[in-house]
């Protein structure tokens, strides 16, 4: 597993796709610093920056870029054949890639969210956002990794989920929030650091259970799907 982890991390940081991760977190951090330095009321800039940008855009988009790339890129360029020919259980391939994807996503997003949370309210809020974002990173990564094995257009389907399901429908149809990772993250962060800056109708128990179910369920799906791949890199 350590070899797969090293290969995945090296491949991820060696691709240009990694450069796509930097602008959004920097924008989030820059806006938080700018609003704080200008003395803007946190009640006015906190929700749109922390939730509207940080949890609704930065977290899922970064997870989408990484999650669909840790295995999907290898499928596209054919290098997955080298992994499939090794006598390894498929879970020993999927889990290291999932951990790399979730870990890199968590670090990339949690750090600017922590700083923004501290600037908006307190260290407690910053830590709550960082922890909740890390849990959300795991759920998003499992979802997008599974999509890369289920379809040839995982990025497109991922964007549909993030922009239409979570973004558009989530704002107008309350029932869709129960199936929104974004809402789980908000609920968990608000539980860890109650504040008027974070609001959601999803309860903490539902958020906790659904985060676990999404993480485990899509990981199992990814492992099962990878078993159906032949040495040629196509599903059998």
JSON list of C-alpha atoms in Angstrom, two decimals:
[
{"chain": "A", "resi": 1, "resn": "UNK", "atom": "CA", "xyz": [0.00, 0.00, 0.00]},
{"chain": "A", "resi": 2, "resn": "UNK", "atom": "CA", "xyz": [2.86, 2.37, 0.74]},
{"chain": "A", "resi": 3, "resn": "UNK", "atom": "CA", "xyz": [4.12, 1.98, -2.83]},
{"chain": "A", "resi": 4, "resn": "UNK", "atom": "CA", "xyz": [0.71, 2.82, -4.27]},
{"chain": "A", "resi": 5, "resn": "UNK", "atom": "CA", "xyz": [0.48, 5.80, -1.94]},
{"chain": "A", "resi": 6, "resn": "UNK", "atom": "CA", "xyz": [3.90, 7.09, -3.03]},
{"chain": "A", "resi": 7, "resn": "UNK", "atom": "CA", "xyz": [3.15, 6.60, -6.73]},
{"chain": "A", "resi": 8, "resn": "UNK", "atom": "CA", "xyz": [-0.21, 8.37, -6.36]},
{"chain": "A", "resi": 9, "resn": "UNK", "atom": "CA", "xyz": [1.25, 11.34, -4.47]},
{"chain": "A", "resi": 10, "resn": "UNK", "atom": "CA", "xyz": [4.16, 11.67, -6.89]},
{"chain": "A", "resi": 11, "resn": "UNK", "atom": "CA", "xyz": [1.83, 11.50, -9.87]},
{"chain": "A", "resi": 12, "resn": "UNK", "atom": "CA", "xyz": [-0.57, 14.03, -8.38]},
{"chain": "A", "resi": 13, "resn": "UNK", "atom": "CA", "xyz": [2.08, 16.62, -7.56]},
{"chain": "A", "resi": 14, "resn": "UNK", "atom": "CA", "xyz": [3.80, 16.01, -10.87]},
{"chain": "A", "resi": 15, "resn": "UNK", "atom": "CA", "xyz": [0.77, 16.88, -12.98]},
{"chain": "A", "resi": 16, "resn": "UNK", "atom": "CA", "xyz": [-0.24, 20.35, -14.06]},
{"chain": "A", "resi": 17, "resn": "UNK", "atom": "CA", "xyz": [-3.66, 19.61, -12.63]},
{"chain": "A", "resi": 18, "resn": "UNK", "atom": "CA", "xyz": [-2.16, 20.23, -9.16]},
{"chain": "A", "resi": 19, "resn": "UNK", "atom": "CA", "xyz": [-1.60, 23.88, -10.10]},
{"chain": "A", "resi": 20, "resn": "UNK", "atom": "CA", "xyz": [-5.37, 24.21, -10.50]},
{"chain": "A", "resi": 21, "resn": "UNK", "atom": "CA", "xyz": [-5.71, 23.68, -6.75]},
{"chain": "A", "resi": 22, "resn": "UNK", "atom": "CA", "xyz": [-3.97, 26.87, -5.71]},
{"chain": "A", "resi": 23, "resn": "UNK", "atom": "CA", "xyz": [-6.09, 29.81, -7.03]},
{"chain": "A", "resi": 24, "resn": "UNK", "atom": "CA", "xyz": [-9.35, 29.08, -5.19]},
{"chain": "A", "resi": 25, "resn": "UNK", "atom": "CA", "xyz": [-7.84, 28.65, -1.69]},
{"chain": "A", "resi": 26, "resn": "UNK", "atom": "CA", "xyz": [-5.76, 31.78, -2.26]},
{"chain": "A", "resi": 27, "resn": "UNK", "atom": "CA", "xyz": [-8.87, 33.73, -3.27]},
{"chain": "A", "resi": 28, "resn": "UNK", "atom": "CA", "xyz": [-10.66, 32.51, -0.14]},
{"chain": "A", "resi": 29, "resn": "UNK", "atom": "CA", "xyz": [-7.75, 33.51, 2.07]},
{"chain": "A", "resi": 30, "resn": "UNK", "atom": "CA", "xyz": [-7.29, 36.85, 0.31]},
{"chain": "A", "resi": 31, "resn": "UNK", "atom": "CA", "xyz": [-10.96, 37.82, 0.66]},
{"chain": "A", "resi": 32, "resn": "UNK", "atom": "CA", "xyz": [-10.97, 36.97, 4.35]},
{"chain": "A", "resi": 33, "resn": "UNK", "atom": "CA", "xyz": [-7.83, 39.00, 5.01]},
{"chain": "A", "resi": 34, "resn": "UNK", "atom": "CA", "xyz": [-9.15, 41.93, 2.92]},
{"chain": "A", "resi": 35, "resn": "UNK", "atom": "CA", "xyz": [-12.52, 42.03, 4.68]},
{"chain": "A", "resi": 36, "resn": "UNK", "atom": "CA", "xyz": [-10.88, 41.85, 8.10]},
{"chain": "A", "resi": 37, "resn": "UNK", "atom": "CA", "xyz": [-8.35, 44.57, 7.26]},
{"chain": "A", "resi": 38, "resn": "UNK", "atom": "CA", "xyz": [-11.12, 46.86, 5.98]},
{"chain": "A", "resi": 39, "resn": "UNK", "atom": "CA", "xyz": [-13.10, 46.39, 9.18]},
{"chain": "A", "resi": 40, "resn": "UNK", "atom": "CA", "xyz": [-16.14, 44.85, 7.49]},
{"chain": "A", "resi": 41, "resn": "UNK", "atom": "CA", "xyz": [-18.62, 43.27, 9.91]},
{"chain": "A", "resi": 42, "resn": "UNK", "atom": "CA", "xyz": [-18.01, 39.47, 10.00]},
{"chain": "A", "resi": 43, "resn": "UNK", "atom": "CA", "xyz": [-21.78, 39.01, 9.92]},
{"chain": "A", "resi": 44, "resn": "UNK", "atom": "CA", "xyz": [-21.74, 40.50, 6.44]},
{"chain": "A", "resi": 45, "resn": "UNK", "atom": "CA", "xyz": [-18.73, 38.78, 4.89]},
{"chain": "A", "resi": 46, "resn": "UNK", "atom": "CA", "xyz": [-18.57, 35.59, 6.95]},
{"chain": "A", "resi": 47, "resn": "UNK", "atom": "CA", "xyz": [-21.44, 33.59, 5.37]},
{"chain": "A", "resi": 48, "resn": "UNK", "atom": "CA", "xyz": [-20.62, 34.41, 1.72]},
{"chain": "A", "resi": 49, "resn": "UNK", "atom": "CA", "xyz": [-16.88, 33.82, 2.16]},
{"chain": "A", "resi": 50, "resn": "UNK", "atom": "CA", "xyz": [-16.87, 30.87, 4.57]},
{"chain": "A", "resi": 51, "resn": "UNK", "atom": "CA", "xyz": [-19.92, 29.06, 3.22]},
{"chain": "A", "resi": 52, "resn": "UNK", "atom": "CA", "xyz": [-20.67, 30.56, -0.18]},
{"chain": "A", "resi": 53, "resn": "UNK", "atom": "CA", "xyz": [-17.07, 30.33, -1.34]},
{"chain": "A", "resi": 54, "resn": "UNK", "atom": "CA", "xyz": [-15.16, 28.08, 1.06]},
{"chain": "A", "resi": 55, "resn": "UNK", "atom": "CA", "xyz": [-17.58, 25.21, 1.65]},
{"chain": "A", "resi": 56, "resn": "UNK", "atom": "CA", "xyz": [-19.73, 25.53, -1.47]},
{"chain": "A", "resi": 57, "resn": "UNK", "atom": "CA", "xyz": [-16.98, 26.07, -4.05]},
{"chain": "A", "resi": 58, "resn": "UNK", "atom": "CA", "xyz": [-13.41, 25.61, -2.84]},
{"chain": "A", "resi": 59, "resn": "UNK", "atom": "CA", "xyz": [-13.90, 22.33, -0.96]},
{"chain": "A", "resi": 60, "resn": "UNK", "atom": "CA", "xyz": [-15.92, 20.43, -3.60]},
{"chain": "A", "resi": 61, "resn": "UNK", "atom": "CA", "xyz": [-14.00, 21.76, -6.60]},
{"chain": "A", "resi": 62, "resn": "UNK", "atom": "CA", "xyz": [-10.60, 20.92, -5.11]},
{"chain": "A", "resi": 63, "resn": "UNK", "atom": "CA", "xyz": [-11.93, 17.48, -4.13]},
{"chain": "A", "resi": 64, "resn": "UNK", "atom": "CA", "xyz": [-13.28, 17.03, -7.66]},
{"chain": "A", "resi": 65, "resn": "UNK", "atom": "CA", "xyz": [-9.97, 17.90, -9.29]},
{"chain": "A", "resi": 66, "resn": "UNK", "atom": "CA", "xyz": [-8.00, 15.56, -7.05]},
{"chain": "A", "resi": 67, "resn": "UNK", "atom": "CA", "xyz": [-10.57, 12.80, -6.58]},
{"chain": "A", "resi": 68, "resn": "UNK", "atom": "CA", "xyz": [-11.15, 12.26, -10.28]},
{"chain": "A", "resi": 69, "resn": "UNK", "atom": "CA", "xyz": [-7.43, 12.47, -11.00]},
{"chain": "A", "resi": 70, "resn": "UNK", "atom": "CA", "xyz": [-5.81, 9.99, -8.59]},
{"chain": "A", "resi": 71, "resn": "UNK", "atom": "CA", "xyz": [-7.13, 7.03, -10.59]},
{"chain": "A", "resi": 72, "resn": "UNK", "atom": "CA", "xyz": [-9.11, 8.50, -13.48]},
{"chain": "A", "resi": 73, "resn": "UNK", "atom": "CA", "xyz": [-6.01, 10.03, -15.07]},
{"chain": "A", "resi": 74, "resn": "UNK", "atom": "CA", "xyz": [-4.27, 6.65, -14.97]},
{"chain": "A", "resi": 75, "resn": "UNK", "atom": "CA", "xyz": [-7.25, 5.06, -16.67]},
{"chain": "A", "resi": 76, "resn": "UNK", "atom": "CA", "xyz": [-7.24, 7.73, -19.38]},
{"chain": "A", "resi": 77, "resn": "UNK", "atom": "CA", "xyz": [-3.53, 7.43, -20.19]},
{"chain": "A", "resi": 78, "resn": "UNK", "atom": "CA", "xyz": [-3.42, 3.64, -19.82]},
{"chain": "A", "resi": 79, "resn": "UNK", "atom": "CA", "xyz": [-0.90, 3.52, -16.96]},
{"chain": "A", "resi": 80, "resn": "UNK", "atom": "CA", "xyz": [-3.52, 1.81, -14.79]},
{"chain": "A", "resi": 81, "resn": "UNK", "atom": "CA", "xyz": [-2.47, -1.40, -16.58]},
{"chain": "A", "resi": 82, "resn": "UNK", "atom": "CA", "xyz": [0.78, -1.45, -14.58]},
{"chain": "A", "resi": 83, "resn": "UNK", "atom": "CA", "xyz": [-1.19, -1.42, -11.34]},
{"chain": "A", "resi": 84, "resn": "UNK", "atom": "CA", "xyz": [-3.80, -3.95, -12.45]},
{"chain": "A", "resi": 85, "resn": "UNK", "atom": "CA", "xyz": [-1.14, -6.48, -13.38]},
{"chain": "A", "resi": 86, "resn": "UNK", "atom": "CA", "xyz": [0.17, -6.54, -9.81]},
{"chain": "A", "resi": 87, "resn": "UNK", "atom": "CA", "xyz": [-1.21, -9.32, -7.58]},
{"chain": "A", "resi": 88, "resn": "UNK", "atom": "CA", "xyz": [-2.88, -6.90, -5.21]},
{"chain": "A", "resi": 89, "resn": "UNK", "atom": "CA", "xyz": [-6.42, -6.94, -3.81]},
{"chain": "A", "resi": 90, "resn": "UNK", "atom": "CA", "xyz": [-8.32, -4.06, -5.36]},
{"chain": "A", "resi": 91, "resn": "UNK", "atom": "CA", "xyz": [-8.91, -2.47, -1.95]},
{"chain": "A", "resi": 92, "resn": "UNK", "atom": "CA", "xyz": [-5.15, -2.08, -1.57]},
{"chain": "A", "resi": 93, "resn": "UNK", "atom": "CA", "xyz": [-5.23, 0.06, -4.70]},
{"chain": "A", "resi": 94, "resn": "UNK", "atom": "CA", "xyz": [-8.34, 2.10, -3.95]},
{"chain": "A", "resi": 95, "resn": "UNK", "atom": "CA", "xyz": [-7.73, 2.91, -0.27]},
{"chain": "A", "resi": 96, "resn": "UNK", "atom": "CA", "xyz": [-4.26, 4.47, -0.68]},
{"chain": "A", "resi": 97, "resn": "UNK", "atom": "CA", "xyz": [-5.52, 6.58, -3.56]},
{"chain": "A", "resi": 98, "resn": "UNK", "atom": "CA", "xyz": [-8.53, 7.65, -1.53]},
{"chain": "A", "resi": 99, "resn": "UNK", "atom": "CA", "xyz": [-6.35, 8.58, 1.45]},
{"chain": "A", "resi": 100, "resn": "UNK", "atom": "CA", "xyz": [-4.03, 10.63, -0.76]},
{"chain": "A", "resi": 101, "resn": "UNK", "atom": "CA", "xyz": [-6.97, 12.41, -2.40]},
{"chain": "A", "resi": 102, "resn": "UNK", "atom": "CA", "xyz": [-8.70, 13.12, 0.91]},
{"chain": "A", "resi": 103, "resn": "UNK", "atom": "CA", "xyz": [-5.46, 14.15, 2.62]},
{"chain": "A", "resi": 104, "resn": "UNK", "atom": "CA", "xyz": [-4.33, 16.58, -0.06]},
{"chain": "A", "resi": 105, "resn": "UNK", "atom": "CA", "xyz": [-7.84, 18.02, -0.36]},
{"chain": "A", "resi": 106, "resn": "UNK", "atom": "CA", "xyz": [-8.12, 18.43, 3.41]},
{"chain": "A", "resi": 107, "resn": "UNK", "atom": "CA", "xyz": [-4.78, 20.23, 3.74]},
{"chain": "A", "resi": 108, "resn": "UNK", "atom": "CA", "xyz": [-5.41, 22.44, 0.71]},
{"chain": "A", "resi": 109, "resn": "UNK", "atom": "CA", "xyz": [-8.82, 23.56, 1.96]},
{"chain": "A", "resi": 110, "resn": "UNK", "atom": "CA", "xyz": [-8.58, 23.30, 5.75]},
{"chain": "A", "resi": 111, "resn": "UNK", "atom": "CA", "xyz": [-5.69, 25.73, 6.13]},
{"chain": "A", "resi": 112, "resn": "UNK", "atom": "CA", "xyz": [-7.34, 28.73, 4.42]},
{"chain": "A", "resi": 113, "resn": "UNK", "atom": "CA", "xyz": [-10.67, 27.87, 6.06]},
{"chain": "A", "resi": 114, "resn": "UNK", "atom": "CA", "xyz": [-9.00, 27.83, 9.47]},
{"chain": "A", "resi": 115, "resn": "UNK", "atom": "CA", "xyz": [-7.45, 31.25, 8.88]},
{"chain": "A", "resi": 116, "resn": "UNK", "atom": "CA", "xyz": [-10.72, 32.64, 7.51]},
{"chain": "A", "resi": 117, "resn": "UNK", "atom": "CA", "xyz": [-12.62, 31.24, 10.49]},
{"chain": "A", "resi": 118, "resn": "UNK", "atom": "CA", "xyz": [-10.20, 32.83, 12.95]},
{"chain": "A", "resi": 119, "resn": "UNK", "atom": "CA", "xyz": [-10.48, 36.17, 11.17]},
{"chain": "A", "resi": 120, "resn": "UNK", "atom": "CA", "xyz": [-14.27, 35.97, 11.07]},
{"chain": "A", "resi": 121, "resn": "UNK", "atom": "CA", "xyz": [-14.91, 34.82, 14.62]},
{"chain": "A", "resi": 122, "resn": "UNK", "atom": "CA", "xyz": [-12.49, 32.77, 16.69]},
{"chain": "A", "resi": 123, "resn": "UNK", "atom": "CA", "xyz": [-9.90, 30.01, 16.81]},
{"chain": "A", "resi": 124, "resn": "UNK", "atom": "CA", "xyz": [-12.69, 27.62, 17.74]},
{"chain": "A", "resi": 125, "resn": "UNK", "atom": "CA", "xyz": [-14.58, 28.39, 14.54]},
{"chain": "A", "resi": 126, "resn": "UNK", "atom": "CA", "xyz": [-11.37, 28.04, 12.53]},
{"chain": "A", "resi": 127, "resn": "UNK", "atom": "CA", "xyz": [-10.70, 24.61, 14.01]},
{"chain": "A", "resi": 128, "resn": "UNK", "atom": "CA", "xyz": [-14.34, 23.57, 13.51]},
{"chain": "A", "resi": 129, "resn": "UNK", "atom": "CA", "xyz": [-14.21, 24.53, 9.85]},
{"chain": "A", "resi": 130, "resn": "UNK", "atom": "CA", "xyz": [-10.90, 22.70, 9.39]},
{"chain": "A", "resi": 131, "resn": "UNK", "atom": "CA", "xyz": [-12.15, 19.49, 11.02]},
{"chain": "A", "resi": 132, "resn": "UNK", "atom": "CA", "xyz": [-15.48, 19.54, 9.20]},
{"chain": "A", "resi": 133, "resn": "UNK", "atom": "CA", "xyz": [-13.72, 20.28, 5.90]},
{"chain": "A", "resi": 134, "resn": "UNK", "atom": "CA", "xyz": [-11.42, 17.29, 6.45]},
{"chain": "A", "resi": 135, "resn": "UNK", "atom": "CA", "xyz": [-14.44, 15.01, 6.96]},
{"chain": "A", "resi": 136, "resn": "UNK", "atom": "CA", "xyz": [-16.09, 16.55, 3.92]},
{"chain": "A", "resi": 137, "resn": "UNK", "atom": "CA", "xyz": [-12.90, 16.00, 1.93]},
{"chain": "A", "resi": 138, "resn": "UNK", "atom": "CA", "xyz": [-13.11, 12.28, 2.67]},
{"chain": "A", "resi": 139, "resn": "UNK", "atom": "CA", "xyz": [-16.75, 12.06, 1.59]},
{"chain": "A", "resi": 140, "resn": "UNK", "atom": "CA", "xyz": [-16.24, 14.12, -1.57]},
{"chain": "A", "resi": 141, "resn": "UNK", "atom": "CA", "xyz": [-13.08, 12.19, -2.48]},
{"chain": "A", "resi": 142, "resn": "UNK", "atom": "CA", "xyz": [-14.85, 8.83, -2.12]},
{"chain": "A", "resi": 143, "resn": "UNK", "atom": "CA", "xyz": [-17.69, 10.09, -4.33]},
{"chain": "A", "resi": 144, "resn": "UNK", "atom": "CA", "xyz": [-15.47, 11.52, -7.06]},
{"chain": "A", "resi": 145, "resn": "UNK", "atom": "CA", "xyz": [-13.05, 8.58, -7.02]},
{"chain": "A", "resi": 146, "resn": "UNK", "atom": "CA", "xyz": [-16.01, 6.24, -7.55]},
{"chain": "A", "resi": 147, "resn": "UNK", "atom": "CA", "xyz": [-17.29, 8.46, -10.38]},
{"chain": "A", "resi": 148, "resn": "UNK", "atom": "CA", "xyz": [-13.92, 8.17, -12.14]},
{"chain": "A", "resi": 149, "resn": "UNK", "atom": "CA", "xyz": [-14.46, 4.41, -12.25]},
{"chain": "A", "resi": 150, "resn": "UNK", "atom": "CA", "xyz": [-18.14, 4.48, -13.15]},
{"chain": "A", "resi": 151, "resn": "UNK", "atom": "CA", "xyz": [-18.12, 6.97, -16.03]},
{"chain": "A", "resi": 152, "resn": "UNK", "atom": "CA", "xyz": [-15.76, 8.42, -18.63]},
{"chain": "A", "resi": 153, "resn": "UNK", "atom": "CA", "xyz": [-16.93, 11.93, -17.71]},
{"chain": "A", "resi": 154, "resn": "UNK", "atom": "CA", "xyz": [-16.48, 12.08, -13.93]},
{"chain": "A", "resi": 155, "resn": "UNK", "atom": "CA", "xyz": [-15.64, 15.80, -13.88]},
{"chain": "A", "resi": 156, "resn": "UNK", "atom": "CA", "xyz": [-18.84, 16.69, -15.73]},
{"chain": "A", "resi": 157, "resn": "UNK", "atom": "CA", "xyz": [-21.01, 14.58, -13.43]},
{"chain": "A", "resi": 158, "resn": "UNK", "atom": "CA", "xyz": [-19.14, 15.93, -10.42]},
{"chain": "A", "resi": 159, "resn": "UNK", "atom": "CA", "xyz": [-19.85, 19.50, -11.50]},
{"chain": "A", "resi": 160, "resn": "UNK", "atom": "CA", "xyz": [-23.52, 18.63, -12.00]},
{"chain": "A", "resi": 161, "resn": "UNK", "atom": "CA", "xyz": [-23.66, 17.38, -8.42]},
{"chain": "A", "resi": 162, "resn": "UNK", "atom": "CA", "xyz": [-21.79, 20.36, -6.96]},
{"chain": "A", "resi": 163, "resn": "UNK", "atom": "CA", "xyz": [-23.32, 23.18, -9.02]},
{"chain": "A", "resi": 164, "resn": "UNK", "atom": "CA", "xyz": [-26.84, 21.94, -9.71]},
{"chain": "A", "resi": 165, "resn": "UNK", "atom": "CA", "xyz": [-27.70, 19.52, -6.91]},
{"chain": "A", "resi": 166, "resn": "UNK", "atom": "CA", "xyz": [-25.88, 21.22, -4.03]},
{"chain": "A", "resi": 167, "resn": "UNK", "atom": "CA", "xyz": [-25.78, 24.76, -5.39]},
{"chain": "A", "resi": 168, "resn": "UNK", "atom": "CA", "xyz": [-29.01, 25.34, -7.29]},
{"chain": "A", "resi": 169, "resn": "UNK", "atom": "CA", "xyz": [-31.48, 22.77, -5.96]},
{"chain": "A", "resi": 170, "resn": "UNK", "atom": "CA", "xyz": [-30.03, 22.98, -2.46]},
{"chain": "A", "resi": 171, "resn": "UNK", "atom": "CA", "xyz": [-31.08, 26.63, -2.25]},
{"chain": "A", "resi": 172, "resn": "UNK", "atom": "CA", "xyz": [-34.64, 26.09, -3.46]},
{"chain": "A", "resi": 173, "resn": "UNK", "atom": "CA", "xyz": [-35.62, 22.51, -2.61]},
{"chain": "A", "resi": 174, "resn": "UNK", "atom": "CA", "xyz": [-35.00, 21.80, 1.06]},
{"chain": "A", "resi": 175, "resn": "UNK", "atom": "CA", "xyz": [-35.31, 18.04, 0.64]},
{"chain": "A", "resi": 176, "resn": "UNK", "atom": "CA", "xyz": [-32.15, 17.88, -1.46]},
{"chain": "A", "resi": 177, "resn": "UNK", "atom": "CA", "xyz": [-30.05, 19.06, 1.49]},
{"chain": "A", "resi": 178, "resn": "UNK", "atom": "CA", "xyz": [-30.27, 15.62, 3.06]},
{"chain": "A", "resi": 179, "resn": "UNK", "atom": "CA", "xyz": [-28.16, 14.32, 0.16]},
{"chain": "A", "resi": 180, "resn": "UNK", "atom": "CA", "xyz": [-25.70, 17.22, 0.15]},
{"chain": "A", "resi": 181, "resn": "UNK", "atom": "CA", "xyz": [-22.16, 16.74, 1.47]},
{"chain": "A", "resi": 182, "resn": "UNK", "atom": "CA", "xyz": [-21.86, 20.52, 1.72]},
{"chain": "A", "resi": 183, "resn": "UNK", "atom": "CA", "xyz": [-24.74, 20.61, 4.19]},
{"chain": "A", "resi": 184, "resn": "UNK", "atom": "CA", "xyz": [-23.16, 17.83, 6.25]},
{"chain": "A", "resi": 185, "resn": "UNK", "atom": "CA", "xyz": [-19.98, 19.87, 6.55]},
{"chain": "A", "resi": 186, "resn": "UNK", "atom": "CA", "xyz": [-21.88, 22.99, 7.60]},
{"chain": "A", "resi": 187, "resn": "UNK", "atom": "CA", "xyz": [-23.87, 21.06, 10.21]},
{"chain": "A", "resi": 188, "resn": "UNK", "atom": "CA", "xyz": [-20.76, 19.45, 11.69]},
{"chain": "A", "resi": 189, "resn": "UNK", "atom": "CA", "xyz": [-18.83, 22.74, 11.78]},
{"chain": "A", "resi": 190, "resn": "UNK", "atom": "CA", "xyz": [-21.74, 24.54, 13.42]},
{"chain": "A", "resi": 191, "resn": "UNK", "atom": "CA", "xyz": [-21.98, 21.79, 16.04]},
{"chain": "A", "resi": 192, "resn": "UNK", "atom": "CA", "xyz": [-18.30, 22.13, 16.89]},
{"chain": "A", "resi": 193, "resn": "UNK", "atom": "CA", "xyz": [-18.47, 25.92, 17.01]},
{"chain": "A", "resi": 194, "resn": "UNK", "atom": "CA", "xyz": [-22.05, 27.25, 17.21]},
{"chain": "A", "resi": 195, "resn": "UNK", "atom": "CA", "xyz": [-22.27, 30.61, 15.47]},
{"chain": "A", "resi": 196, "resn": "UNK", "atom": "CA", "xyz": [-24.74, 32.61, 13.45]},
{"chain": "A", "resi": 197, "resn": "UNK", "atom": "CA", "xyz": [-22.35, 32.53, 10.51]},
{"chain": "A", "resi": 198, "resn": "UNK", "atom": "CA", "xyz": [-23.23, 28.91, 9.70]},
{"chain": "A", "resi": 199, "resn": "UNK", "atom": "CA", "xyz": [-26.80, 27.80, 9.10]},
{"chain": "A", "resi": 200, "resn": "UNK", "atom": "CA", "xyz": [-28.33, 24.57, 7.80]},
{"chain": "A", "resi": 201, "resn": "UNK", "atom": "CA", "xyz": [-31.52, 22.58, 8.25]},
{"chain": "A", "resi": 202, "resn": "UNK", "atom": "CA", "xyz": [-29.66, 19.25, 8.36]},
{"chain": "A", "resi": 203, "resn": "UNK", "atom": "CA", "xyz": [-29.29, 17.86, 11.89]},
{"chain": "A", "resi": 204, "resn": "UNK", "atom": "CA", "xyz": [-25.95, 16.77, 13.29]},
{"chain": "A", "resi": 205, "resn": "UNK", "atom": "CA", "xyz": [-26.94, 13.08, 13.65]},
{"chain": "A", "resi": 206, "resn": "UNK", "atom": "CA", "xyz": [-28.09, 12.97, 10.03]},
{"chain": "A", "resi": 207, "resn": "UNK", "atom": "CA", "xyz": [-24.93, 14.76, 8.90]},
{"chain": "A", "resi": 208, "resn": "UNK", "atom": "CA", "xyz": [-22.70, 12.37, 10.84]},
{"chain": "A", "resi": 209, "resn": "UNK", "atom": "CA", "xyz": [-24.42, 9.21, 9.61]},
{"chain": "A", "resi": 210, "resn": "UNK", "atom": "CA", "xyz": [-24.66, 10.37, 6.01]},
{"chain": "A", "resi": 211, "resn": "UNK", "atom": "CA", "xyz": [-21.01, 11.45, 5.91]},
{"chain": "A", "resi": 212, "resn": "UNK", "atom": "CA", "xyz": [-20.00, 7.98, 7.06]},
{"chain": "A", "resi": 213, "resn": "UNK", "atom": "CA", "xyz": [-22.38, 6.27, 4.63]},
{"chain": "A", "resi": 214, "resn": "UNK", "atom": "CA", "xyz": [-21.17, 8.33, 1.66]},
{"chain": "A", "resi": 215, "resn": "UNK", "atom": "CA", "xyz": [-17.51, 7.75, 2.52]},
{"chain": "A", "resi": 216, "resn": "UNK", "atom": "CA", "xyz": [-17.87, 4.01, 3.05]},
{"chain": "A", "resi": 217, "resn": "UNK", "atom": "CA", "xyz": [-20.51, 3.39, 0.38]},
{"chain": "A", "resi": 218, "resn": "UNK", "atom": "CA", "xyz": [-18.66, 5.02, -2.49]},
{"chain": "A", "resi": 219, "resn": "UNK", "atom": "CA", "xyz": [-15.36, 3.48, -1.39]},
{"chain": "A", "resi": 220, "resn": "UNK", "atom": "CA", "xyz": [-16.95, 0.03, -1.58]},
{"chain": "A", "resi": 221, "resn": "UNK", "atom": "CA", "xyz": [-18.41, 0.93, -4.99]},
{"chain": "A", "resi": 222, "resn": "UNK", "atom": "CA", "xyz": [-14.98, 2.03, -6.24]},
{"chain": "A", "resi": 223, "resn": "UNK", "atom": "CA", "xyz": [-13.37, -1.21, -5.05]},
{"chain": "A", "resi": 224, "resn": "UNK", "atom": "CA", "xyz": [-16.10, -3.30, -6.65]},
{"chain": "A", "resi": 225, "resn": "UNK", "atom": "CA", "xyz": [-15.89, -1.33, -9.89]},
{"chain": "A", "resi": 226, "resn": "UNK", "atom": "CA", "xyz": [-12.12, -1.70, -10.09]},
{"chain": "A", "resi": 227, "resn": "UNK", "atom": "CA", "xyz": [-12.53, -5.48, -9.82]},
{"chain": "A", "resi": 228, "resn": "UNK", "atom": "CA", "xyz": [-14.41, -5.38, -13.13]},
{"chain": "A", "resi": 229, "resn": "UNK", "atom": "CA", "xyz": [-11.46, -3.80, -14.95]},
{"chain": "A", "resi": 230, "resn": "UNK", "atom": "CA", "xyz": [-9.44, -6.05, -17.19]},
{"chain": "A", "resi": 231, "resn": "UNK", "atom": "CA", "xyz": [-5.71, -5.70, -17.79]},
{"chain": "A", "resi": 232, "resn": "UNK", "atom": "CA", "xyz": [-6.58, -3.62, -20.83]},
{"chain": "A", "resi": 233, "resn": "UNK", "atom": "CA", "xyz": [-8.03, -1.00, -18.48]},
{"chain": "A", "resi": 234, "resn": "UNK", "atom": "CA", "xyz": [-11.60, -1.51, -19.67]},
{"chain": "A", "resi": 235, "resn": "UNK", "atom": "CA", "xyz": [-14.54, -2.86, -17.73]},
{"chain": "A", "resi": 236, "resn": "UNK", "atom": "CA", "xyz": [-15.36, -6.44, -18.40]}
]
